[in-house]
Amino acid sequence: MSSTDRILCEIKDHIAYVYMNRPEKLNGLDMPMFKEMIACAKKLRKNRSVRAVILAAKGDSFCAGLDFKALSKDPMMVPKVFLKWPWTKQNIAQQIAHCWRDLPVPVICAIHGNCFGGGMQIALACDYRIATPDANLSIMEMKWGLIPDMSGMVTLSRLTRVDIAQELTMTGRQFSAEEGYEYGLISKLSADPLADAQALAEVIASKSPDAIAATKYLFKKSWKADTWKALRWERWVQARLLGRKNQRIAMANGLAGKDKEPKPFKDRTSFK
């Protein structure tokens, strides 16, 4: 277990458990949280032994969004978070959410309590969102006279209808995870999201890490693409898998039958 003021990260059996650790502030996002979460994602990206990530939070809530009190105390926080350097594709505010979508391994988000504003956008950038039915959600930026600008426009467009996304954004209203499930924003409802997230991560971690990374990469590149572009991506991604060590191990395990102990997979080599 490695610990900082804001983020806890533990890697066990090829699964990374990442916790937001500011419970006294409902895991509100301040500058140290921005920096440490992005740094954590970068380290996990380089660790090829990691096959799945679970993103959760300590305390009574997943994340209450941007910590406006911290923002008001540090006048430099706004330009630091929202301005983009010319040589980068995204600012820090977008990166804290989008870094999870960019990981080459699936990220499973376990949501409880409040999940507002920036916290909601972080959750939307994950591959799966498992939440307690009574979790309280909101795309809350409208309350502050703002729009969701932490990669929300990328993720909302892939998860729900435009009329639903506009209504939730324009009203900033709070809604339950049950309602979020109906909208396609929540993947699964669970009384114990962390346990269900771990169960899913364990299944994923038991598969070829190259094929899992390839699947995430393929869906990112081809989802909603035109037919011929999607078919080209299928061919190209499959060509990068065929004959590699982990593909051969998967083939051998599949042919060996249930009675034989499966061969362990090697660390991820493709789609880093």
Tab-separated table of C-alpha atoms in Angstrom, residues 67-217:
chain	number	residue	atom	x	y	z
A	67	ASP	CA	-13.593	21.977	-3.836
A	68	PHE	CA	-14.651	25.603	-4.381
A	69	LYS	CA	-13.371	26.655	-0.946
A	70	ALA	CA	-9.889	25.491	-1.884
A	71	LEU	CA	-10.349	27.213	-5.227
A	72	SER	CA	-11.208	30.537	-3.565
A	73	LYS	CA	-8.157	30.330	-1.276
A	74	ASP	CA	-5.747	29.761	-4.172
A	75	PRO	CA	-6.286	32.294	-6.984
A	76	MET	CA	-3.732	30.449	-9.128
A	77	MET	CA	-5.711	27.217	-9.037
A	78	VAL	CA	-8.076	28.288	-11.849
A	79	PRO	CA	-5.352	28.952	-14.447
A	80	LYS	CA	-3.375	25.919	-13.298
A	81	VAL	CA	-6.369	23.603	-13.688
A	82	PHE	CA	-8.201	25.017	-16.689
A	83	LEU	CA	-5.539	26.524	-18.963
A	84	LYS	CA	-3.892	24.186	-21.478
A	85	TRP	CA	-0.278	24.325	-22.545
A	86	PRO	CA	0.103	24.637	-26.352
A	87	TRP	CA	1.914	21.286	-26.605
A	88	THR	CA	-0.732	19.299	-24.705
A	89	LYS	CA	-4.116	17.982	-25.861
A	90	GLN	CA	-5.955	18.531	-22.572
A	91	ASN	CA	-5.781	20.616	-19.423
A	92	ILE	CA	-5.431	19.188	-15.911
A	93	ALA	CA	-9.194	19.327	-15.307
A	94	GLN	CA	-9.805	17.130	-18.347
A	95	GLN	CA	-6.829	14.897	-17.625
A	96	ILE	CA	-7.961	13.881	-14.120
A	97	ALA	CA	-10.968	12.153	-15.689
A	98	HIS	CA	-9.695	11.242	-19.127
A	99	CYS	CA	-6.535	9.601	-17.748
A	100	TRP	CA	-8.675	6.618	-16.718
A	101	ARG	CA	-10.198	6.293	-20.170
A	102	ASP	CA	-6.691	6.412	-21.639
A	103	LEU	CA	-5.346	3.553	-19.511
A	104	PRO	CA	-4.713	0.393	-21.568
A	105	VAL	CA	-6.573	-1.684	-18.960
A	106	PRO	CA	-10.246	-1.571	-17.914
A	107	VAL	CA	-11.164	0.744	-15.039
A	108	ILE	CA	-14.116	-0.203	-12.819
A	109	CYS	CA	-15.626	2.578	-10.728
A	110	ALA	CA	-17.376	1.749	-7.411
A	111	ILE	CA	-19.746	4.575	-6.483
A	112	HIS	CA	-21.479	5.289	-3.177
A	113	GLY	CA	-22.922	8.365	-1.503
A	114	ASN	CA	-22.647	11.596	-3.485
A	115	CYS	CA	-21.084	11.725	-6.929
A	116	PHE	CA	-21.288	15.317	-8.150
A	117	GLY	CA	-19.744	17.513	-10.842
A	118	GLY	CA	-16.112	16.609	-11.395
A	119	GLY	CA	-16.620	13.364	-9.481
A	120	MET	CA	-19.361	12.394	-11.931
A	121	GLN	CA	-17.116	13.151	-14.883
A	122	ILE	CA	-14.335	11.005	-13.399
A	123	ALA	CA	-16.822	8.152	-13.011
A	124	LEU	CA	-18.110	8.568	-16.577
A	125	ALA	CA	-14.550	8.250	-17.907
A	126	CYS	CA	-14.223	4.766	-16.379
A	127	ASP	CA	-15.137	1.661	-18.374
A	128	TYR	CA	-17.730	0.379	-15.885
A	129	ARG	CA	-19.677	2.150	-13.143
A	130	ILE	CA	-21.139	0.061	-10.326
A	131	ALA	CA	-23.183	2.045	-7.807
A	132	THR	CA	-25.429	1.590	-4.805
A	133	PRO	CA	-29.059	2.155	-5.855
A	134	ASP	CA	-29.352	5.165	-3.539
A	135	ALA	CA	-26.134	6.841	-4.676
A	136	ASN	CA	-26.803	10.518	-5.375
A	137	LEU	CA	-25.565	11.738	-8.766
A	138	SER	CA	-25.441	15.111	-10.475
A	139	ILE	CA	-23.820	16.863	-13.407
A	140	MET	CA	-23.739	19.847	-11.089
A	141	GLU	CA	-21.678	22.451	-12.954
A	142	MET	CA	-24.804	24.471	-13.874
A	143	LYS	CA	-25.223	25.318	-10.179
A	144	TRP	CA	-22.038	27.374	-10.459
A	145	GLY	CA	-22.869	28.846	-13.856
A	146	LEU	CA	-20.492	26.449	-15.615
A	147	ILE	CA	-20.593	23.552	-18.062
A	148	PRO	CA	-19.030	20.072	-17.588
A	149	ASP	CA	-15.512	20.474	-18.960
A	150	MET	CA	-13.616	17.534	-17.491
A	151	SER	CA	-14.063	15.294	-20.570
A	152	GLY	CA	-17.816	15.069	-19.929
A	153	MET	CA	-18.622	15.903	-23.542
A	154	VAL	CA	-16.599	12.918	-24.691
A	155	THR	CA	-18.106	10.393	-22.284
A	156	LEU	CA	-21.736	11.577	-22.134
A	157	SER	CA	-22.030	11.327	-25.917
A	158	ARG	CA	-21.007	7.671	-25.757
A	159	LEU	CA	-23.246	6.645	-22.880
A	160	THR	CA	-26.652	8.292	-23.256
A	161	ARG	CA	-28.992	10.223	-25.565
A	162	VAL	CA	-28.358	13.869	-26.290
A	163	ASP	CA	-31.703	14.989	-24.824
A	164	ILE	CA	-30.934	13.238	-21.523
A	165	ALA	CA	-27.396	14.661	-21.423
A	166	GLN	CA	-28.699	18.172	-22.130
A	167	GLU	CA	-31.464	17.976	-19.527
A	168	LEU	CA	-29.126	16.738	-16.790
A	169	THR	CA	-26.519	19.352	-17.710
A	170	MET	CA	-28.929	22.279	-18.052
A	171	THR	CA	-30.775	21.584	-14.795
A	172	GLY	CA	-27.849	20.284	-12.739
A	173	ARG	CA	-30.443	18.297	-10.796
A	174	GLN	CA	-29.612	15.419	-8.505
A	175	PHE	CA	-30.765	11.944	-9.507
A	176	SER	CA	-30.390	8.468	-8.040
A	177	ALA	CA	-28.150	5.737	-9.392
A	178	GLU	CA	-31.317	3.823	-10.278
A	179	GLU	CA	-32.266	6.655	-12.611
A	180	GLY	CA	-28.680	6.818	-13.851
A	181	TYR	CA	-28.905	3.122	-14.693
A	182	GLU	CA	-31.983	3.778	-16.827
A	183	TYR	CA	-30.074	6.531	-18.666
A	184	GLY	CA	-27.089	4.282	-19.373
A	185	LEU	CA	-24.762	6.260	-17.111
A	186	ILE	CA	-24.496	3.466	-14.515
A	187	SER	CA	-23.485	-0.018	-15.627
A	188	LYS	CA	-24.812	-1.970	-12.650
A	189	LEU	CA	-26.620	-1.411	-9.347
A	190	SER	CA	-25.241	-3.198	-6.307
A	191	ALA	CA	-25.589	-3.162	-2.537
A	192	ASP	CA	-21.808	-3.647	-2.416
A	193	PRO	CA	-20.211	-1.946	-5.456
A	194	LEU	CA	-16.660	-2.608	-4.299
A	195	ALA	CA	-17.248	-6.364	-3.960
A	196	ASP	CA	-18.893	-6.524	-7.386
A	197	ALA	CA	-16.088	-4.431	-8.870
A	198	GLN	CA	-13.532	-6.855	-7.433
A	199	ALA	CA	-15.423	-9.863	-8.808
A	200	LEU	CA	-15.469	-8.341	-12.288
A	201	ALA	CA	-11.803	-7.318	-12.057
A	202	GLU	CA	-10.810	-10.859	-11.072
A	203	VAL	CA	-12.542	-12.309	-14.133
A	204	ILE	CA	-10.865	-9.772	-16.406
A	205	ALA	CA	-7.460	-10.356	-14.763
A	206	SER	CA	-7.751	-14.074	-15.521
A	207	LYS	CA	-7.838	-13.435	-19.292
A	208	SER	CA	-5.027	-12.602	-21.689
A	209	PRO	CA	-3.852	-9.092	-20.706
A	210	ASP	CA	-2.942	-8.376	-24.332
A	211	ALA	CA	-6.417	-9.297	-25.570
A	212	ILE	CA	-8.070	-7.237	-22.808
A	213	ALA	CA	-5.952	-4.192	-23.667
A	214	ALA	CA	-6.669	-4.754	-27.365
A	215	THR	CA	-10.402	-4.885	-26.689
A	216	LYS	CA	-10.385	-1.552	-24.848
A	217	TYR	CA	-8.244	-0.019	-27.593
